Structure formats: structure tokens, C-alpha cells
Amino acid sequence: MNINGPFFFGTASQMADKVERLLGTRIVVVNCMQVPFIDISAVFALTEMIERLQATGIKVIIALHEEIHQDMTTLGVVRLVGKNNVCLSHGSALQIALHLLEEEDDNKPLAA
């Protein structure tokens, strides 16, 4: 899921509407690398979306740049997804997602 431009409540609301389409997936990468600014209402909406995804068993990984990383840490988003699921590049976030999927596949029991 890519977010481009300033991240305000309206953007977050549009994103939350798309959550239904994500249900059933195993991992969602939220790419915020092109977000120059995020307001507090968008952080709350993002938090709600993450909690909703996590409640259905979907792991969330976020790609953030340095300028908004501190805000997301202070406002609890980093803690919510887990420090190891926050990356400073989209490529790193995709690598973590791939690694997690491979781990899940390795731990699946073989069909008899």
C-alpha cells in the first residue's frame, strides 16, 4: 500500500476504506517513503487500520523516512507494529515481508 504526498485524515480515511480488500492476505507493507508530513488525525486513522489488520492476523510492515520516523515513534505506531517491522526504505520493508513469508512457509506442516 503506497501513500504519496502529505498524509492527512482524508487520505487515511480513503486508505481505511481499502482495508476490506486486504483481509485474507498475510502481510501488508505500508510505504510512507513519499510522505513529507503526517498529521495527528492521520496517525490515529493509521493506528486504527493497523489494529484492525493485526486483529485478523495480518502482519504490518511500514517503510518510513527519517523525518516522520520520530513522529511515528512518539505517537506509538512503531511500538504497535514492532520496531523490527519499521524500515527506512521500501526495499527493506519488502525484504522483511519476503523473509516473514518464507518463515511461515517453512513452518507449515506438510500435507499427509
Coordinates of N, CA, C and O in Angstrom, one line a residue:
M1 N 0.9 -1.2 0.0 CA 0.0 0.0 0.0 C 0.9 1.2 0.0 O 1.7 1.4 0.9
N2 N 0.8 2.0 -1.0 CA 1.6 3.2 -1.2 C 0.9 4.5 -0.8 O -0.3 4.6 -1.2
I3 N 1.5 5.3 0.0 CA 0.9 6.6 0.4 C 1.9 7.7 -0.2 O 3.1 7.7 0.1
N4 N 1.3 8.6 -1.0 CA 2.1 9.6 -1.6 C 1.6 11.0 -1.2 O 0.4 11.2 -1.3
G5 N 2.5 11.9 -0.9 CA 2.1 13.2 -0.5 C 1.8 13.3 1.0 O 1.9 12.4 1.7
P6 N 1.4 14.6 1.4 CA 1.0 14.8 2.8 C -0.1 13.8 3.2 O -1.0 13.5 2.5
F7 N 0.1 13.3 4.4 CA -0.8 12.3 4.9 C -1.8 12.9 5.9 O -1.4 13.2 7.1
F8 N -3.0 13.2 5.5 CA -4.0 13.9 6.3 C -5.1 12.9 6.6 O -5.2 11.8 6.0
F9 N -6.1 13.3 7.4 CA -7.2 12.4 7.8 C -7.9 11.9 6.5 O -8.3 10.7 6.5
G10 N -8.1 12.8 5.5 CA -8.9 12.4 4.3 C -8.2 11.2 3.6 O -8.8 10.3 3.2
T11 N -6.9 11.3 3.5 CA -6.1 10.3 2.9 C -6.2 9.0 3.7 O -6.3 7.9 3.2
A12 N -6.1 9.1 5.0 CA -6.2 8.0 5.9 C -7.6 7.3 5.8 O -7.7 6.1 5.8
S13 N -8.6 8.1 5.7 CA -10.0 7.6 5.5 C -10.1 6.8 4.3 O -10.7 5.7 4.2
Q14 N -9.6 7.3 3.2 CA -9.6 6.6 1.9 C -8.8 5.2 2.0 O -9.3 4.2 1.5
M15 N -7.7 5.3 2.7 CA -6.9 4.1 2.9 C -7.7 3.0 3.8 O -7.7 1.9 3.5
A16 N -8.4 3.5 4.8 CA -9.1 2.6 5.7 C -10.2 1.9 4.9 O -10.6 0.8 5.2
D17 N -10.8 2.6 3.9 CA -11.9 2.0 3.1 C -11.4 0.8 2.3 O -12.1 -0.1 2.0
K18 N -10.1 0.8 2.0 CA -9.5 -0.2 1.2 C -9.1 -1.4 2.1 O -8.7 -2.5 1.5
V19 N -9.1 -1.3 3.4 CA -8.7 -2.4 4.3 C -9.5 -3.7 4.0 O -8.9 -4.8 4.0
E20 N -10.7 -3.6 3.7 CA -11.6 -4.8 3.4 C -10.9 -5.6 2.3 O -11.0 -6.8 2.4
R21 N -10.3 -5.0 1.3 CA -9.7 -5.7 0.2 C -8.5 -6.4 0.7 O -8.0 -7.4 0.0
L22 N -7.9 -6.0 1.8 CA -6.6 -6.6 2.2 C -6.9 -7.9 3.1 O -5.9 -8.6 3.4
L23 N -8.1 -8.0 3.6 CA -8.4 -9.1 4.5 C -8.1 -10.4 3.8 O -8.5 -10.6 2.6
G24 N -7.4 -11.3 4.4 CA -7.1 -12.6 3.8 C -5.6 -12.7 3.4 O -5.1 -13.7 3.1
T25 N -5.0 -11.5 3.3 CA -3.6 -11.5 3.0 C -2.8 -11.8 4.3 O -3.4 -11.8 5.4
R26 N -1.5 -12.1 4.2 CA -0.8 -12.4 5.4 C 0.1 -11.2 5.9 O 0.3 -11.1 7.0
I27 N 0.5 -10.4 4.9 CA 1.4 -9.3 5.3 C 1.0 -8.1 4.4 O 0.8 -8.2 3.2
V28 N 1.0 -6.9 5.0 CA 0.8 -5.6 4.3 C 2.0 -4.7 4.6 O 2.4 -4.5 5.7
V29 N 2.5 -4.2 3.5 CA 3.6 -3.2 3.6 C 3.0 -1.9 3.3 O 2.4 -1.7 2.3
V30 N 3.1 -1.0 4.3 CA 2.6 0.4 4.1 C 3.9 1.3 3.8 O 4.7 1.5 4.6
N31 N 3.9 1.8 2.5 CA 5.0 2.5 2.1 C 4.7 4.0 2.3 O 4.0 4.6 1.5
C32 N 5.4 4.6 3.2 CA 5.3 6.1 3.5 C 6.5 6.8 3.1 O 6.7 7.9 3.6
M33 N 7.3 6.3 2.2 CA 8.5 7.0 1.8 C 8.3 8.3 1.1 O 9.2 9.2 1.1
Q34 N 7.1 8.5 0.5 CA 6.8 9.7 -0.2 C 5.9 10.7 0.6 O 5.3 11.5 0.0
V35 N 5.9 10.4 1.9 CA 5.0 11.2 2.8 C 5.9 12.3 3.5 O 6.7 12.0 4.3
P36 N 5.8 13.6 3.1 CA 6.6 14.6 3.7 C 6.1 15.0 5.1 O 6.8 15.6 5.9
F37 N 4.8 14.8 5.3 CA 4.2 15.2 6.6 C 3.0 14.3 6.9 O 2.2 13.9 6.0
I38 N 2.8 14.1 8.2 CA 1.6 13.3 8.6 C 1.0 14.0 9.8 O 1.7 14.4 10.7
D39 N -0.3 14.3 9.7 CA -1.0 15.0 10.8 C -1.5 14.0 11.8 O -1.6 12.8 11.6
I40 N -1.9 14.5 13.0 CA -2.2 13.6 14.1 C -3.5 12.8 13.8 O -3.6 11.6 14.2
S41 N -4.5 13.4 13.1 CA -5.7 12.6 12.8 C -5.3 11.4 11.8 O -5.9 10.4 12.0
A42 N -4.4 11.6 11.0 CA -4.0 10.5 10.1 C -3.2 9.4 10.9 O -3.4 8.2 10.6
V43 N -2.5 9.8 11.9 CA -1.8 8.8 12.7 C -2.8 8.0 13.4 O -2.7 6.8 13.5
F44 N -3.9 8.6 14.0 CA -4.9 7.9 14.7 C -5.6 6.9 13.7 O -5.9 5.8 14.0
A45 N -5.9 7.4 12.5 CA -6.6 6.5 11.5 C -5.7 5.4 11.1 O -6.1 4.2 10.9
L46 N -4.4 5.7 10.9 CA -3.4 4.6 10.5 C -3.3 3.6 11.7 O -3.3 2.4 11.4
T47 N -3.3 4.1 12.9 CA -3.2 3.2 14.1 C -4.4 2.3 14.1 O -4.3 1.1 14.3
E48 N -5.6 2.8 13.8 CA -6.8 2.0 13.8 C -6.8 1.0 12.7 O -7.2 -0.2 12.9
M49 N -6.3 1.4 11.5 CA -6.2 0.4 10.4 C -5.2 -0.7 10.8 O -5.5 -1.9 10.5
I50 N -4.1 -0.4 11.4 CA -3.1 -1.4 11.7 C -3.7 -2.3 12.8 O -3.6 -3.6 12.6
E51 N -4.4 -1.8 13.8 CA -5.0 -2.7 14.8 C -6.0 -3.6 14.1 O -6.1 -4.8 14.5
R52 N -6.8 -3.1 13.2 CA -7.8 -3.9 12.5 C -7.1 -5.0 11.7 O -7.6 -6.2 11.8
L53 N -6.1 -4.7 11.0 CA -5.4 -5.7 10.2 C -4.8 -6.8 11.2 O -4.9 -8.0 11.0
Q54 N -4.1 -6.3 12.3 CA -3.5 -7.2 13.2 C -4.5 -8.1 13.9 O -4.2 -9.3 14.1
A55 N -5.7 -7.6 14.1 CA -6.8 -8.4 14.7 C -7.2 -9.6 13.9 O -7.7 -10.6 14.4
T56 N -7.0 -9.4 12.6 CA -7.3 -10.5 11.7 C -6.1 -11.4 11.3 O -6.2 -12.2 10.4
G57 N -5.0 -11.1 12.0 CA -3.8 -12.0 11.8 C -2.9 -11.5 10.7 O -1.9 -12.2 10.4
I58 N -3.1 -10.3 10.2 CA -2.2 -9.8 9.2 C -1.1 -9.0 9.8 O -1.3 -8.1 10.7
K59 N 0.2 -9.3 9.4 CA 1.3 -8.5 9.9 C 1.4 -7.3 9.1 O 1.2 -7.3 7.9
V60 N 1.9 -6.2 9.7 CA 2.0 -4.9 9.1 C 3.5 -4.5 9.2 O 4.1 -4.5 10.3
I61 N 4.0 -4.1 8.1 CA 5.4 -3.5 8.0 C 5.3 -2.1 7.4 O 4.5 -1.9 6.4
I62 N 6.0 -1.2 8.0 CA 5.9 0.2 7.5 C 7.3 0.7 7.0 O 8.3 0.5 7.7
A63 N 7.3 1.3 5.9 CA 8.5 2.0 5.4 C 8.4 3.5 5.6 O 7.4 4.1 5.1
L64 N 9.3 4.0 6.4 CA 9.2 5.5 6.8 C 10.6 6.1 6.5 O 11.6 5.5 6.6
H65 N 10.6 7.4 6.2 CA 11.8 8.1 6.1 C 12.1 8.8 7.5 O 11.2 8.9 8.3
E66 N 13.3 9.2 7.7 CA 13.7 9.8 9.0 C 12.9 10.9 9.5 O 12.6 11.0 10.7
E67 N 12.4 11.8 8.6 CA 11.6 12.9 9.0 C 10.3 12.6 9.7 O 9.9 13.3 10.6
I68 N 9.7 11.5 9.4 CA 8.4 11.1 10.1 C 8.6 10.0 11.0 O 7.7 9.7 11.8
H69 N 9.8 9.3 11.0 CA 10.0 8.2 11.9 C 9.9 8.6 13.4 O 9.3 7.9 14.1
Q70 N 10.4 9.7 13.7 CA 10.4 10.2 15.1 C 8.9 10.4 15.6 O 8.5 10.0 16.6
D71 N 8.1 11.1 14.7 CA 6.7 11.3 15.0 C 6.0 10.0 15.2 O 5.2 9.8 16.1
M72 N 6.2 9.0 14.3 CA 5.6 7.7 14.4 C 6.0 7.0 15.7 O 5.2 6.2 16.2
T73 N 7.2 7.2 16.1 CA 7.7 6.6 17.3 C 7.0 7.2 18.5 O 6.5 6.5 19.4
T74 N 7.0 8.5 18.6 CA 6.4 9.2 19.7 C 4.9 8.9 19.8 O 4.4 8.8 20.9
L75 N 4.3 8.8 18.7 CA 2.8 8.5 18.7 C 2.4 7.1 18.8 O 1.3 6.7 18.8
G76 N 3.4 6.2 19.0 CA 3.1 4.8 19.3 C 3.0 3.8 18.1 O 2.7 2.6 18.3
V77 N 3.1 4.3 16.9 CA 2.9 3.5 15.7 C 4.1 2.5 15.6 O 3.8 1.3 15.3
V78 N 5.3 2.9 15.9 CA 6.4 2.0 15.8 C 6.2 0.8 16.8 O 6.5 -0.3 16.5
R79 N 5.8 1.2 18.0 CA 5.6 0.2 19.1 C 4.5 -0.8 18.6 O 4.5 -2.0 18.9
L80 N 3.4 -0.3 18.0 CA 2.3 -1.1 17.6 C 2.7 -2.1 16.6 O 2.3 -3.3 16.7
V81 N 3.5 -1.8 15.6 CA 3.9 -2.8 14.6 C 5.1 -3.5 15.0 O 5.4 -4.6 14.4
G82 N 5.9 -3.0 15.9 CA 7.1 -3.6 16.4 C 8.3 -3.0 15.7 O 8.3 -2.8 14.4
K83 N 9.3 -2.7 16.4 CA 10.5 -2.0 15.9 C 11.1 -2.7 14.7 O 11.6 -2.1 13.8
N84 N 11.1 -4.0 14.7 CA 11.6 -4.8 13.6 C 10.8 -4.8 12.4 O 11.3 -5.2 11.3
N85 N 9.6 -4.2 12.4 CA 8.7 -4.1 11.3 C 8.6 -2.7 10.7 O 7.7 -2.4 10.0
V86 N 9.6 -1.9 11.1 CA 9.7 -0.5 10.6 C 11.0 -0.3 9.9 O 12.1 -0.7 10.4
C87 N 11.0 0.1 8.6 CA 12.2 0.2 7.8 C 12.3 1.6 7.3 O 11.4 2.4 7.2
L88 N 13.6 1.9 7.0 CA 13.9 3.3 6.4 C 14.0 3.3 4.9 O 14.4 4.2 4.3
S89 N 13.5 2.2 4.3 CA 13.4 2.1 2.8 C 12.3 1.1 2.4 O 12.0 0.2 3.2
H90 N 11.7 1.3 1.3 CA 10.6 0.4 0.8 C 11.2 -0.9 0.5 O 10.6 -2.0 0.8
G91 N 12.4 -0.9 -0.1 CA 13.1 -2.2 -0.4 C 13.3 -3.1 0.8 O 13.1 -4.3 0.8
S92 N 13.8 -2.4 1.9 CA 14.0 -3.2 3.1 C 12.7 -3.7 3.7 O 12.7 -4.9 4.2
A93 N 11.6 -3.0 3.6 CA 10.3 -3.5 4.1 C 9.9 -4.7 3.3 O 9.4 -5.7 3.8
L94 N 10.1 -4.6 1.9 CA 9.7 -5.8 1.1 C 10.6 -7.0 1.4 O 10.1 -8.1 1.4
Q95 N 11.8 -6.8 1.7 CA 12.7 -7.9 2.1 C 12.2 -8.5 3.4 O 12.2 -9.8 3.5
I96 N 11.9 -7.7 4.4 CA 11.3 -8.3 5.6 C 10.1 -9.1 5.4 O 9.9 -10.2 5.9
A97 N 9.2 -8.5 4.5 CA 7.9 -9.2 4.2 C 8.2 -10.6 3.6 O 7.6 -11.6 3.9
L98 N 9.2 -10.6 2.6 CA 9.5 -11.8 2.0 C 10.1 -12.8 3.0 O 9.7 -14.0 3.0
H99 N 11.0 -12.4 3.8 CA 11.6 -13.2 4.9 C 10.5 -13.8 5.8 O 10.5 -15.0 6.1
L100 N 9.5 -13.0 6.2 CA 8.4 -13.5 7.1 C 7.6 -14.5 6.4 O 7.2 -15.5 7.0
L101 N 7.3 -14.3 5.1 CA 6.5 -15.3 4.3 C 7.3 -16.6 4.2 O 6.7 -17.7 4.3
E102 N 8.6 -16.5 3.9 CA 9.4 -17.7 3.8 C 9.4 -18.5 5.1 O 9.3 -19.7 5.2
E103 N 9.5 -17.7 6.3 CA 9.5 -18.4 7.6 C 8.2 -19.1 7.8 O 8.1 -20.2 8.3
E104 N 7.1 -18.4 7.5 CA 5.7 -19.0 7.6 C 5.6 -20.3 6.8 O 5.1 -21.3 7.3
D105 N 6.1 -20.2 5.6 CA 6.0 -21.4 4.7 C 6.9 -22.5 5.2 O 6.5 -23.7 5.1
D106 N 8.0 -22.2 5.8 CA 8.9 -23.3 6.3 C 8.3 -23.9 7.6 O 8.6 -25.1 7.8
N107 N 7.5 -23.2 8.3 CA 6.9 -23.7 9.5 C 5.5 -24.4 9.3 O 5.0 -25.0 10.2
K108 N 5.0 -24.4 8.0 CA 3.8 -25.1 7.8 C 4.0 -26.6 7.8 O 5.0 -27.1 7.2
P109 N 3.1 -27.3 8.4 CA 3.2 -28.8 8.3 C 2.9 -29.3 6.9 O 2.2 -28.7 6.2
L110 N 3.6 -30.3 6.5 CA 3.4 -30.9 5.2 C 2.1 -31.7 5.2 O 1.8 -32.4 6.2
A111 N 1.4 -31.6 4.1 CA 0.2 -32.4 4.0 C 0.4 -33.9 3.9 O 1.4 -34.3 3.3
A112 N -0.4 -34.7 4.6 CA -0.2 -36.1 4.6 C -0.8 -36.8 3.4 O -1.7 -36.3 2.8

